[in-house]
Amino acid sequence: MTKRVFNFFAGPATLPLPVLEKAKEEFLDFAGMGMSVLEISHRTKEWDKVMTDANNLTRELMGIPGDYKVLWLGGGASTQFYMTPLNLQLPSKPMEYVNTGGWSTKAIKEVKHFGEVKVVASSEEEKFSYIPNNVAFSEDIAFAHITSNNTLYGTEWSYLPSVSDDVPLVCDMSSNILVRPINVEDYGVIYAGAQKNLGPAGVTMVIVREDLLNRVPEQAPTMQKWKTHAEKGSMFNTPPVFPIYMCKLSLEYLKEIGGVKAMEKMNVEKAKILYNVIDTSDGFYKGHARADSRSLMNVTFTMSSPELEQKCVDEGTTRGMIGLKGHRSVGGMRASIYNAMPLEGVKKLAVFLREFQEKNE
Ligand SMILES: *Cc1c(COP(=O)(O)O)cnc(C)c1O
């Protein structure tokens, strides 16, 4: 049997084994064509079906209303940091952001090329350990932007900020898309790099309300307009075929195991197990995120010294649990337990952490 570890990396991240197996099985001969999916033209009917299935599955699983488009774009979520203000800017209207971590900070940095950016709330002074309470955006702004899950710091929004009716809320959902049911209509735009909960790196999903496609200045570069990709069903140019194909397989799998609601149940259970280890460790493990802001996906914690943390990372690796080192900007440890992380992996980690505490207290 193939050796498989439990992979707690933050992204690219673990994928469901049945999805990898299916990709392997179909690799040399896709849809009876005698070629791999990497080798076929994106203008074939076989490719068209992959694209249609990926779109329909996304719509079905997320409950996306008819007046929203689903786009599959290259360039990573980071490209959306500037495509968002480029596509949504309005003359002399500011764009408002909440700064809840490293990715928000990077997103904010890109806005100034397109107009005035205002940061309405930030948790930077507390090392991004919480989501600010009662956030309300101004009226009369081009759009409002949040990052729903903060991958580096392990915090997650548990409420929707207040936004006036005519202001689109934009959300970077890169690390918690399809993790729990959401109401798409609460948002004007959702974007997410695939490599955490959806598939491999190389494609970013953008869900955008149709009326917002027409704001983009005419003279903007063709490839940078969401509208271009919306009009051509994400096939204006060659789409990232392999990542999209892998996302399709993973969406099929998600549907098979009961969809987003079933996934939420598992995610809640998994997170509870690890936070319980932290909370019952008498301070041996210190959670980074404030309890009311904890992420279901990225569990961040520190120990009394970097040496002890390194020892824990190393012992975890020896026991087949890899990727537990925290992001360099936070330090400590991080267990990323995305959709594809099995409950079994989380249970094994919890047992290990308890044993590690006993031996090193
Ligand atoms: C990983 C991540 C990104 C960056 O994604 P790329 O595809 O590498 O550009 C942006 N935002 C969040 C919240 C992330 O977790």
mmCIF file of C-alpha atoms and ligand atoms in Angstrom:
data_model
loop_
_atom_site.group_PDB
_atom_site.id
_atom_site.type_symbol
_atom_site.label_atom_id
_atom_site.label_comp_id
_atom_site.label_asym_id
_atom_site.label_seq_id
_atom_site.Cartn_x
_atom_site.Cartn_y
_atom_site.Cartn_z
ATOM 1 C CA MET A 1 0.000 0.000 0.000
ATOM 2 C CA THR A 2 1.134 3.536 -0.743
ATOM 3 C CA LYS A 3 2.523 5.401 2.235
ATOM 4 C CA ARG A 4 0.325 8.344 3.241
ATOM 5 C CA VAL A 5 1.034 10.754 6.088
ATOM 6 C CA PHE A 6 -1.409 13.118 7.769
ATOM 7 C CA ASN A 7 -0.589 16.442 6.190
ATOM 8 C CA PHE A 8 -1.318 19.547 8.256
ATOM 9 C CA PHE A 9 0.267 22.011 5.806
ATOM 10 C CA ALA A 10 -1.560 25.309 5.370
ATOM 11 C CA GLY A 11 -1.550 25.270 1.573
ATOM 12 C CA PRO A 12 -1.146 23.682 -0.838
ATOM 13 C CA ALA A 13 -2.787 21.193 1.430
ATOM 14 C CA THR A 14 -4.079 17.688 1.768
ATOM 15 C CA LEU A 15 -6.577 16.405 -0.806
ATOM 16 C CA PRO A 16 -9.092 13.580 -0.352
ATOM 17 C CA LEU A 17 -7.471 10.235 -1.158
ATOM 18 C CA PRO A 18 -10.416 9.095 -3.350
ATOM 19 C CA VAL A 19 -9.918 12.244 -5.458
ATOM 20 C CA LEU A 20 -6.220 11.519 -5.970
ATOM 21 C CA GLU A 21 -7.024 7.925 -6.815
ATOM 22 C CA LYS A 22 -9.645 8.910 -9.343
ATOM 23 C CA ALA A 23 -7.206 11.334 -10.998
ATOM 24 C CA LYS A 24 -4.623 8.574 -11.150
ATOM 25 C CA GLU A 25 -7.076 6.125 -12.616
ATOM 26 C CA GLU A 26 -8.118 8.563 -15.362
ATOM 27 C CA PHE A 27 -4.701 10.041 -15.960
ATOM 28 C CA LEU A 28 -3.447 8.235 -19.057
ATOM 29 C CA ASP A 29 -6.782 7.829 -20.761
ATOM 30 C CA PHE A 30 -9.271 10.559 -20.012
ATOM 31 C CA ALA A 31 -12.909 9.949 -21.001
ATOM 32 C CA GLY A 32 -11.852 7.196 -23.375
ATOM 33 C CA MET A 33 -9.850 9.652 -25.517
ATOM 34 C CA GLY A 34 -6.522 7.824 -25.255
ATOM 35 C CA MET A 35 -4.942 11.021 -23.903
ATOM 36 C CA SER A 36 -4.648 12.644 -20.517
ATOM 37 C CA VAL A 37 -6.803 15.626 -19.605
ATOM 38 C CA LEU A 38 -3.568 17.656 -19.750
ATOM 39 C CA GLU A 39 -3.191 16.970 -23.441
ATOM 40 C CA ILE A 40 -6.634 17.696 -24.851
ATOM 41 C CA SER A 41 -7.770 20.973 -26.338
ATOM 42 C CA HIS A 42 -9.922 23.110 -24.129
ATOM 43 C CA ARG A 43 -12.279 23.397 -27.099
ATOM 44 C CA THR A 44 -13.265 19.710 -27.018
ATOM 45 C CA LYS A 45 -16.664 18.557 -25.832
ATOM 46 C CA GLU A 46 -14.909 16.399 -23.227
ATOM 47 C CA TRP A 47 -13.295 19.466 -21.690
ATOM 48 C CA ASP A 48 -16.515 21.375 -21.956
ATOM 49 C CA LYS A 49 -18.150 18.766 -19.770
ATOM 50 C CA VAL A 50 -15.454 19.139 -17.092
ATOM 51 C CA MET A 51 -16.033 22.880 -17.032
ATOM 52 C CA THR A 52 -19.821 22.556 -16.990
ATOM 53 C CA ASP A 53 -19.700 19.959 -14.219
ATOM 54 C CA ALA A 54 -17.323 22.112 -12.139
ATOM 55 C CA ASN A 55 -19.652 25.087 -12.514
ATOM 56 C CA ASN A 56 -22.835 23.177 -11.794
ATOM 57 C CA LEU A 57 -21.390 21.407 -8.778
ATOM 58 C CA THR A 58 -20.151 24.699 -7.339
ATOM 59 C CA ARG A 59 -23.566 26.277 -7.869
ATOM 60 C CA GLU A 60 -25.396 23.350 -6.355
ATOM 61 C CA LEU A 61 -23.117 22.866 -3.346
ATOM 62 C CA MET A 62 -22.960 26.576 -2.476
ATOM 63 C CA GLY A 63 -26.523 27.446 -3.472
ATOM 64 C CA ILE A 64 -25.412 30.175 -5.863
ATOM 65 C CA PRO A 65 -28.305 32.270 -7.235
ATOM 66 C CA GLY A 66 -28.774 32.656 -10.996
ATOM 67 C CA ASP A 67 -27.584 36.253 -11.099
ATOM 68 C CA TYR A 68 -24.064 35.316 -10.016
ATOM 69 C CA LYS A 69 -21.248 34.127 -12.292
ATOM 70 C CA VAL A 70 -18.643 31.547 -11.317
ATOM 71 C CA LEU A 71 -15.183 32.214 -12.787
ATOM 72 C CA TRP A 72 -12.072 30.038 -12.769
ATOM 73 C CA LEU A 73 -8.988 32.223 -13.074
ATOM 74 C CA GLY A 74 -5.230 31.845 -12.928
ATOM 75 C CA GLY A 75 -2.897 34.002 -10.877
ATOM 76 C CA GLY A 76 -3.878 32.885 -7.380
ATOM 77 C CA ALA A 77 -5.970 34.716 -4.824
ATOM 78 C CA SER A 78 -3.232 37.358 -4.719
ATOM 79 C CA THR A 79 -4.189 38.482 -8.233
ATOM 80 C CA GLN A 80 -7.686 39.212 -6.907
ATOM 81 C CA PHE A 81 -6.120 41.653 -4.440
ATOM 82 C CA TYR A 82 -5.751 44.090 -7.346
ATOM 83 C CA MET A 83 -8.473 42.760 -9.666
ATOM 84 C CA THR A 84 -11.038 43.556 -6.966
ATOM 85 C CA PRO A 85 -10.357 47.312 -6.779
ATOM 86 C CA LEU A 86 -9.704 47.422 -10.534
ATOM 87 C CA ASN A 87 -13.136 45.941 -11.267
ATOM 88 C CA LEU A 88 -15.161 47.564 -8.494
ATOM 89 C CA GLN A 89 -13.741 51.084 -8.256
ATOM 90 C CA LEU A 90 -16.152 54.005 -8.496
ATOM 91 C CA PRO A 91 -15.004 57.584 -9.172
ATOM 92 C CA SER A 92 -14.119 59.394 -5.921
ATOM 93 C CA LYS A 93 -15.568 56.695 -3.671
ATOM 94 C CA PRO A 94 -13.261 55.118 -1.102
ATOM 95 C CA MET A 95 -12.826 51.373 -0.713
ATOM 96 C CA GLU A 96 -13.013 50.000 2.836
ATOM 97 C CA TYR A 97 -11.170 47.030 4.330
ATOM 98 C CA VAL A 98 -10.883 45.247 7.647
ATOM 99 C CA ASN A 99 -7.337 44.184 8.460
ATOM 100 C CA THR A 100 -7.387 40.802 10.195
ATOM 101 C CA GLY A 101 -4.064 39.339 9.146
ATOM 102 C CA GLY A 102 -1.253 38.903 6.667
ATOM 103 C CA TRP A 103 -3.468 38.318 3.643
ATOM 104 C CA SER A 104 -5.726 41.284 4.440
ATOM 105 C CA THR A 105 -2.599 43.434 4.784
ATOM 106 C CA LYS A 106 -1.431 42.337 1.345
ATOM 107 C CA ALA A 107 -4.870 42.958 -0.155
ATOM 108 C CA ILE A 108 -5.000 46.482 1.325
ATOM 109 C CA LYS A 109 -1.594 47.301 -0.134
ATOM 110 C CA GLU A 110 -2.865 46.809 -3.695
ATOM 111 C CA VAL A 111 -5.864 49.138 -3.460
ATOM 112 C CA LYS A 112 -3.998 52.433 -3.505
ATOM 113 C CA HIS A 113 -3.269 52.009 -7.221
ATOM 114 C CA PHE A 114 -6.984 52.487 -7.867
ATOM 115 C CA GLY A 115 -8.135 55.071 -5.337
ATOM 116 C CA GLU A 116 -8.487 55.798 -1.668
ATOM 117 C CA VAL A 117 -8.447 52.868 0.763
ATOM 118 C CA LYS A 118 -9.711 53.076 4.338
ATOM 119 C CA VAL A 119 -9.083 50.477 7.010
ATOM 120 C CA VAL A 120 -12.189 50.583 9.220
ATOM 121 C CA ALA A 121 -10.962 48.074 11.809
ATOM 122 C CA SER A 122 -7.814 46.117 12.525
ATOM 123 C CA SER A 123 -6.533 43.628 15.082
ATOM 124 C CA GLU A 124 -2.898 44.206 14.226
ATOM 125 C CA GLU A 125 -2.063 45.665 17.648
ATOM 126 C CA GLU A 126 -2.889 42.299 19.231
ATOM 127 C CA LYS A 127 -0.943 40.204 16.725
ATOM 128 C CA PHE A 128 -4.135 39.568 14.761
ATOM 129 C CA SER A 129 -5.408 37.270 17.480
ATOM 130 C CA TYR A 130 -9.067 38.269 17.126
ATOM 131 C CA ILE A 131 -11.780 39.489 14.744
ATOM 132 C CA PRO A 132 -12.897 43.037 15.654
ATOM 133 C CA ASN A 133 -16.439 43.216 17.096
ATOM 134 C CA ASN A 134 -19.336 45.151 15.630
ATOM 135 C CA VAL A 135 -17.622 46.153 12.409
ATOM 136 C CA ALA A 136 -19.702 48.560 10.352
ATOM 137 C CA PHE A 137 -18.691 49.895 6.950
ATOM 138 C CA SER A 138 -19.512 53.432 5.781
ATOM 139 C CA GLU A 139 -22.240 54.298 3.314
ATOM 140 C CA ASP A 140 -21.219 55.722 -0.005
ATOM 141 C CA ILE A 141 -18.162 53.579 -0.627
ATOM 142 C CA ALA A 142 -17.246 51.527 -3.711
ATOM 143 C CA PHE A 143 -17.101 48.237 -1.790
ATOM 144 C CA ALA A 144 -16.299 46.653 1.564
ATOM 145 C CA HIS A 145 -13.706 43.872 1.938
ATOM 146 C CA ILE A 146 -13.095 41.210 4.571
ATOM 147 C CA THR A 147 -10.971 38.036 4.817
ATOM 148 C CA SER A 148 -13.299 35.425 6.292
ATOM 149 C CA ASN A 149 -10.604 33.083 7.605
ATOM 150 C CA ASN A 150 -7.108 34.196 8.500
ATOM 151 C CA THR A 151 -4.880 31.320 7.550
ATOM 152 C CA LEU A 152 -1.705 32.554 9.238
ATOM 153 C CA TYR A 153 -3.187 33.556 12.592
ATOM 154 C CA GLY A 154 -6.026 31.060 12.890
ATOM 155 C CA THR A 155 -8.955 33.419 13.297
ATOM 156 C CA GLU A 156 -12.312 33.402 11.550
ATOM 157 C CA TRP A 157 -15.291 35.749 11.295
ATOM 158 C CA SER A 158 -18.339 34.420 13.120
ATOM 159 C CA TYR A 159 -20.668 37.216 12.022
ATOM 160 C CA LEU A 160 -21.326 39.402 8.998
ATOM 161 C CA PRO A 161 -20.220 43.029 9.300
ATOM 162 C CA SER A 162 -22.809 45.708 8.727
ATOM 163 C CA VAL A 163 -22.858 46.963 5.122
ATOM 164 C CA SER A 164 -25.447 49.268 3.560
ATOM 165 C CA ASP A 165 -27.681 47.763 0.877
ATOM 166 C CA ASP A 166 -26.023 49.321 -2.146
ATOM 167 C CA VAL A 167 -22.453 48.480 -1.057
ATOM 168 C CA PRO A 168 -21.115 45.116 -2.233
ATOM 169 C CA LEU A 169 -19.346 43.048 0.404
ATOM 170 C CA VAL A 170 -16.254 41.333 -1.028
ATOM 171 C CA CYS A 171 -14.794 38.347 0.760
ATOM 172 C CA ASP A 172 -11.481 36.536 0.423
ATOM 173 C CA MET A 173 -12.611 32.995 1.318
ATOM 174 C CA SER A 174 -9.398 31.297 0.259
ATOM 175 C CA SER A 175 -9.069 29.244 3.411
ATOM 176 C CA ASN A 176 -12.699 28.572 4.269
ATOM 177 C CA ILE A 177 -14.735 28.243 1.104
ATOM 178 C CA LEU A 178 -17.099 25.220 1.178
ATOM 179 C CA VAL A 179 -16.333 24.679 4.844
ATOM 180 C CA ARG A 180 -19.847 25.501 6.029
ATOM 181 C CA PRO A 181 -23.034 26.711 4.361
ATOM 182 C CA ILE A 182 -23.095 30.436 3.585
ATOM 183 C CA ASN A 183 -25.651 32.728 2.022
ATOM 184 C CA VAL A 184 -24.014 33.835 -1.240
ATOM 185 C CA GLU A 185 -26.470 36.729 -1.541
ATOM 186 C CA ASP A 186 -24.828 38.393 1.442
ATOM 187 C CA TYR A 187 -21.839 39.032 -0.808
ATOM 188 C CA GLY A 188 -21.179 40.945 -4.013
ATOM 189 C CA VAL A 189 -18.000 39.018 -4.728
ATOM 190 C CA ILE A 190 -16.355 35.941 -3.213
ATOM 191 C CA TYR A 191 -12.916 34.774 -4.251
ATOM 192 C CA ALA A 192 -10.814 31.837 -3.146
ATOM 193 C CA GLY A 193 -7.554 30.249 -4.207
ATOM 194 C CA ALA A 194 -8.253 26.543 -4.661
ATOM 195 C CA GLN A 195 -5.289 25.121 -2.791
ATOM 196 C CA LYS A 196 -6.758 24.968 0.712
ATOM 197 C CA ASN A 197 -10.241 23.494 0.608
ATOM 198 C CA LEU A 198 -11.027 22.954 -3.018
ATOM 199 C CA GLY A 199 -8.174 21.466 -5.034
ATOM 200 C CA PRO A 200 -4.583 22.123 -6.075
ATOM 201 C CA ALA A 201 -2.818 25.464 -6.541
ATOM 202 C CA GLY A 202 -3.182 27.184 -9.894
ATOM 203 C CA VAL A 203 -6.795 28.258 -10.040
ATOM 204 C CA THR A 204 -8.866 30.803 -8.150
ATOM 205 C CA MET A 205 -12.621 30.712 -7.978
ATOM 206 C CA VAL A 206 -14.371 34.063 -8.258
ATOM 207 C CA ILE A 207 -18.106 34.307 -7.645
ATOM 208 C CA VAL A 208 -19.418 37.677 -8.746
ATOM 209 C CA ARG A 209 -22.874 39.240 -8.927
ATOM 210 C CA GLU A 210 -23.645 40.070 -12.545
ATOM 211 C CA ASP A 211 -24.444 43.752 -12.094
ATOM 212 C CA LEU A 212 -20.939 44.306 -10.708
ATOM 213 C CA LEU A 213 -19.287 43.169 -13.949
ATOM 214 C CA ASN A 214 -20.001 46.458 -15.674
ATOM 215 C CA ARG A 215 -18.192 48.830 -13.363
ATOM 216 C CA VAL A 216 -14.733 48.135 -14.765
ATOM 217 C CA PRO A 217 -13.198 50.999 -16.778
ATOM 218 C CA GLU A 218 -13.334 50.306 -20.520
ATOM 219 C CA GLN A 219 -9.589 50.923 -20.927
ATOM 220 C CA ALA A 220 -8.576 48.299 -18.338
ATOM 221 C CA PRO A 221 -6.520 45.394 -19.740
ATOM 222 C CA THR A 222 -8.781 42.699 -21.199
ATOM 223 C CA MET A 223 -7.449 39.845 -19.079
ATOM 224 C CA GLN A 224 -7.935 41.816 -15.885
ATOM 225 C CA LYS A 225 -11.643 42.369 -16.359
ATOM 226 C CA TRP A 226 -13.915 39.830 -14.649
ATOM 227 C CA LYS A 227 -16.368 40.675 -17.411
ATOM 228 C CA THR A 228 -14.074 39.195 -20.077
ATOM 229 C CA HIS A 229 -13.984 35.857 -18.291
ATOM 230 C CA ALA A 230 -17.683 35.928 -17.376
ATOM 231 C CA GLU A 231 -18.707 36.442 -21.010
ATOM 232 C CA LYS A 232 -16.539 33.538 -22.192
ATOM 233 C CA GLY A 233 -17.335 31.051 -19.410
ATOM 234 C CA SER A 234 -13.742 31.304 -18.086
ATOM 235 C CA MET A 235 -12.450 30.260 -21.510
ATOM 236 C CA PHE A 236 -11.438 33.577 -23.016
ATOM 237 C CA ASN A 237 -7.949 32.089 -23.070
ATOM 238 C CA THR A 238 -6.640 28.660 -22.085
ATOM 239 C CA PRO A 239 -7.925 28.029 -18.564
ATOM 240 C CA PRO A 240 -5.773 26.209 -15.949
ATOM 241 C CA VAL A 241 -7.179 22.881 -17.083
ATOM 242 C CA PHE A 242 -5.587 20.480 -14.640
ATOM 243 C CA PRO A 243 -6.405 22.462 -11.462
ATOM 244 C CA ILE A 244 -9.997 22.928 -12.660
ATOM 245 C CA TYR A 245 -10.289 19.216 -13.396
ATOM 246 C CA MET A 246 -8.983 18.395 -9.900
ATOM 247 C CA CYS A 247 -11.462 20.844 -8.354
ATOM 248 C CA LYS A 248 -14.239 19.128 -10.262
ATOM 249 C CA LEU A 249 -13.237 15.761 -8.796
ATOM 250 C CA SER A 250 -13.087 17.216 -5.323
ATOM 251 C CA LEU A 251 -16.509 18.870 -5.714
ATOM 252 C CA GLU A 252 -17.952 15.545 -6.858
ATOM 253 C CA TYR A 253 -16.479 13.937 -3.787
ATOM 254 C CA LEU A 254 -17.887 16.631 -1.517
ATOM 255 C CA LYS A 255 -21.331 16.043 -2.980
ATOM 256 C CA GLU A 256 -20.956 12.306 -2.503
ATOM 257 C CA ILE A 257 -20.181 12.620 1.186
ATOM 258 C CA GLY A 258 -23.220 14.790 1.828
ATOM 259 C CA GLY A 259 -22.295 18.322 0.750
ATOM 260 C CA VAL A 260 -21.365 21.402 2.703
ATOM 261 C CA LYS A 261 -23.709 20.791 5.645
ATOM 262 C CA ALA A 262 -22.225 17.363 6.308
ATOM 263 C CA MET A 263 -18.778 18.859 5.869
ATOM 264 C CA GLU A 264 -19.519 21.556 8.440
ATOM 265 C CA LYS A 265 -20.490 18.923 10.968
ATOM 266 C CA MET A 266 -17.185 17.139 10.492
ATOM 267 C CA ASN A 267 -15.219 20.372 10.570
ATOM 268 C CA VAL A 268 -16.811 21.441 13.852
ATOM 269 C CA GLU A 269 -16.062 18.071 15.367
ATOM 270 C CA LYS A 270 -12.430 18.141 14.225
ATOM 271 C CA ALA A 271 -11.768 21.660 15.492
ATOM 272 C CA LYS A 272 -13.411 20.893 18.844
ATOM 273 C CA ILE A 273 -11.003 18.015 19.430
ATOM 274 C CA LEU A 274 -7.896 20.173 18.977
ATOM 275 C CA TYR A 275 -9.151 23.238 20.849
ATOM 276 C CA ASN A 276 -10.095 20.918 23.677
ATOM 277 C CA VAL A 277 -6.507 19.683 23.856
ATOM 278 C CA ILE A 278 -5.337 23.309 24.122
ATOM 279 C CA ASP A 279 -7.992 24.275 26.686
ATOM 280 C CA THR A 280 -7.324 21.323 28.960
ATOM 281 C CA SER A 281 -3.521 21.553 28.841
ATOM 282 C CA ASP A 282 -3.177 23.899 31.852
ATOM 283 C CA GLY A 283 -1.355 26.386 29.675
ATOM 284 C CA PHE A 284 1.154 23.920 28.223
ATOM 285 C CA TYR A 285 -0.376 24.758 24.832
ATOM 286 C CA LYS A 286 -1.445 28.381 24.470
ATOM 287 C CA GLY A 287 -3.992 29.121 21.751
ATOM 288 C CA HIS A 288 -3.091 32.146 19.649
ATOM 289 C CA ALA A 289 -6.643 33.093 18.635
ATOM 290 C CA ARG A 290 -9.050 34.584 21.163
ATOM 291 C CA ALA A 291 -11.717 31.971 21.944
ATOM 292 C CA ASP A 292 -14.526 33.886 20.190
ATOM 293 C CA SER A 293 -12.465 34.241 17.004
ATOM 294 C CA ARG A 294 -11.136 30.730 16.584
ATOM 295 C CA SER A 295 -10.824 29.281 13.100
ATOM 296 C CA LEU A 296 -12.305 25.918 12.193
ATOM 297 C CA MET A 297 -9.511 25.439 9.690
ATOM 298 C CA ASN A 298 -6.211 26.656 11.152
ATOM 299 C CA VAL A 299 -5.538 25.856 14.804
ATOM 300 C CA THR A 300 -2.646 28.034 15.996
ATOM 301 C CA PHE A 301 -0.854 27.669 19.335
ATOM 302 C CA THR A 302 2.456 28.269 21.048
ATOM 303 C CA MET A 303 4.438 26.557 23.793
ATOM 304 C CA SER A 304 6.847 27.846 26.410
ATOM 305 C CA SER A 305 9.861 27.977 24.060
ATOM 306 C CA PRO A 306 10.705 27.749 20.357
ATOM 307 C CA GLU A 307 12.935 24.755 21.169
ATOM 308 C CA LEU A 308 10.023 22.837 22.675
ATOM 309 C CA GLU A 309 7.859 23.745 19.671
ATOM 310 C CA GLN A 310 10.534 22.479 17.286
ATOM 311 C CA LYS A 311 10.803 19.247 19.272
ATOM 312 C CA CYS A 312 7.047 18.785 18.965
ATOM 313 C CA VAL A 313 7.116 19.463 15.203
ATOM 314 C CA ASP A 314 9.960 16.954 14.781
ATOM 315 C CA GLU A 315 8.313 14.215 16.833
ATOM 316 C CA GLY A 316 5.058 14.776 14.972
ATOM 317 C CA THR A 317 6.912 14.320 11.687
ATOM 318 C CA THR A 318 8.454 11.063 12.896
ATOM 319 C CA ARG A 319 4.983 9.814 13.722
ATOM 320 C CA GLY A 320 3.546 10.647 10.318
ATOM 321 C CA MET A 321 1.997 14.033 11.082
ATOM 322 C CA ILE A 322 3.678 16.688 9.004
ATOM 323 C CA GLY A 323 3.398 20.449 8.468
ATOM 324 C CA LEU A 324 2.796 21.457 12.084
ATOM 325 C CA LYS A 325 5.189 24.402 12.199
ATOM 326 C CA GLY A 326 3.483 27.776 12.489
ATOM 327 C CA HIS A 327 3.805 30.502 9.873
ATOM 328 C CA ARG A 328 7.048 32.451 10.285
ATOM 329 C CA SER A 329 5.165 35.680 11.049
ATOM 330 C CA VAL A 330 3.353 34.110 14.020
ATOM 331 C CA GLY A 331 5.764 31.424 15.196
ATOM 332 C CA GLY A 332 4.577 28.511 17.291
ATOM 333 C CA MET A 333 2.574 25.730 15.740
ATOM 334 C CA ARG A 334 -0.333 25.462 13.369
ATOM 335 C CA ALA A 335 -2.465 22.494 12.453
ATOM 336 C CA SER A 336 -4.423 23.156 9.275
ATOM 337 C CA ILE A 337 -7.417 20.853 9.262
ATOM 338 C CA TYR A 338 -9.120 21.645 5.987
ATOM 339 C CA ASN A 339 -12.096 19.766 4.533
ATOM 340 C CA ALA A 340 -9.878 16.948 3.269
ATOM 341 C CA MET A 341 -8.222 16.235 6.639
ATOM 342 C CA PRO A 342 -9.862 13.069 7.972
ATOM 343 C CA LEU A 343 -11.187 12.920 11.532
ATOM 344 C CA GLU A 344 -8.730 10.083 12.089
ATOM 345 C CA GLY A 345 -5.791 12.460 11.445
ATOM 346 C CA VAL A 346 -7.088 14.956 13.977
ATOM 347 C CA LYS A 347 -7.648 12.266 16.594
ATOM 348 C CA LYS A 348 -4.141 10.972 16.066
ATOM 349 C CA LEU A 349 -2.741 14.492 16.482
ATOM 350 C CA ALA A 350 -4.720 15.013 19.693
ATOM 351 C CA VAL A 351 -3.357 11.790 21.187
ATOM 352 C CA PHE A 352 0.166 12.776 20.212
ATOM 353 C CA LEU A 353 -0.145 16.283 21.702
ATOM 354 C CA ARG A 354 -1.419 14.882 25.007
ATOM 355 C CA GLU A 355 1.453 12.409 25.172
ATOM 356 C CA PHE A 356 3.952 15.084 24.249
ATOM 357 C CA GLN A 357 2.673 17.226 27.102
ATOM 358 C CA GLU A 358 2.963 14.382 29.611
ATOM 359 C CA LYS A 359 6.565 13.726 28.645
ATOM 360 C CA ASN A 360 7.697 17.337 28.472
ATOM 361 C CA GLU A 361 5.815 19.146 31.216
HETATM 362 C C1 LIG B 1 -3.441 31.352 0.734
HETATM 363 C C2 LIG B 1 -4.219 32.599 0.818
HETATM 364 C C3 LIG B 1 -4.078 33.631 -0.137
HETATM 365 C C4 LIG B 1 -3.061 33.600 -1.247
HETATM 366 O O1 LIG B 1 -3.366 32.725 -2.236
HETATM 367 P P1 LIG B 1 -2.450 32.593 -3.544
HETATM 368 O O2 LIG B 1 -3.269 31.691 -4.375
HETATM 369 O O3 LIG B 1 -1.145 32.012 -3.101
HETATM 370 O O4 LIG B 1 -2.266 33.939 -4.123
HETATM 371 C C5 LIG B 1 -4.901 34.733 -0.017
HETATM 372 N N1 LIG B 1 -5.793 34.842 0.983
HETATM 373 C C6 LIG B 1 -5.933 33.882 1.917
HETATM 374 C C7 LIG B 1 -6.938 34.056 3.011
HETATM 375 C C8 LIG B 1 -5.150 32.738 1.868
HETATM 376 O O5 LIG B 1 -5.297 31.783 2.797
#
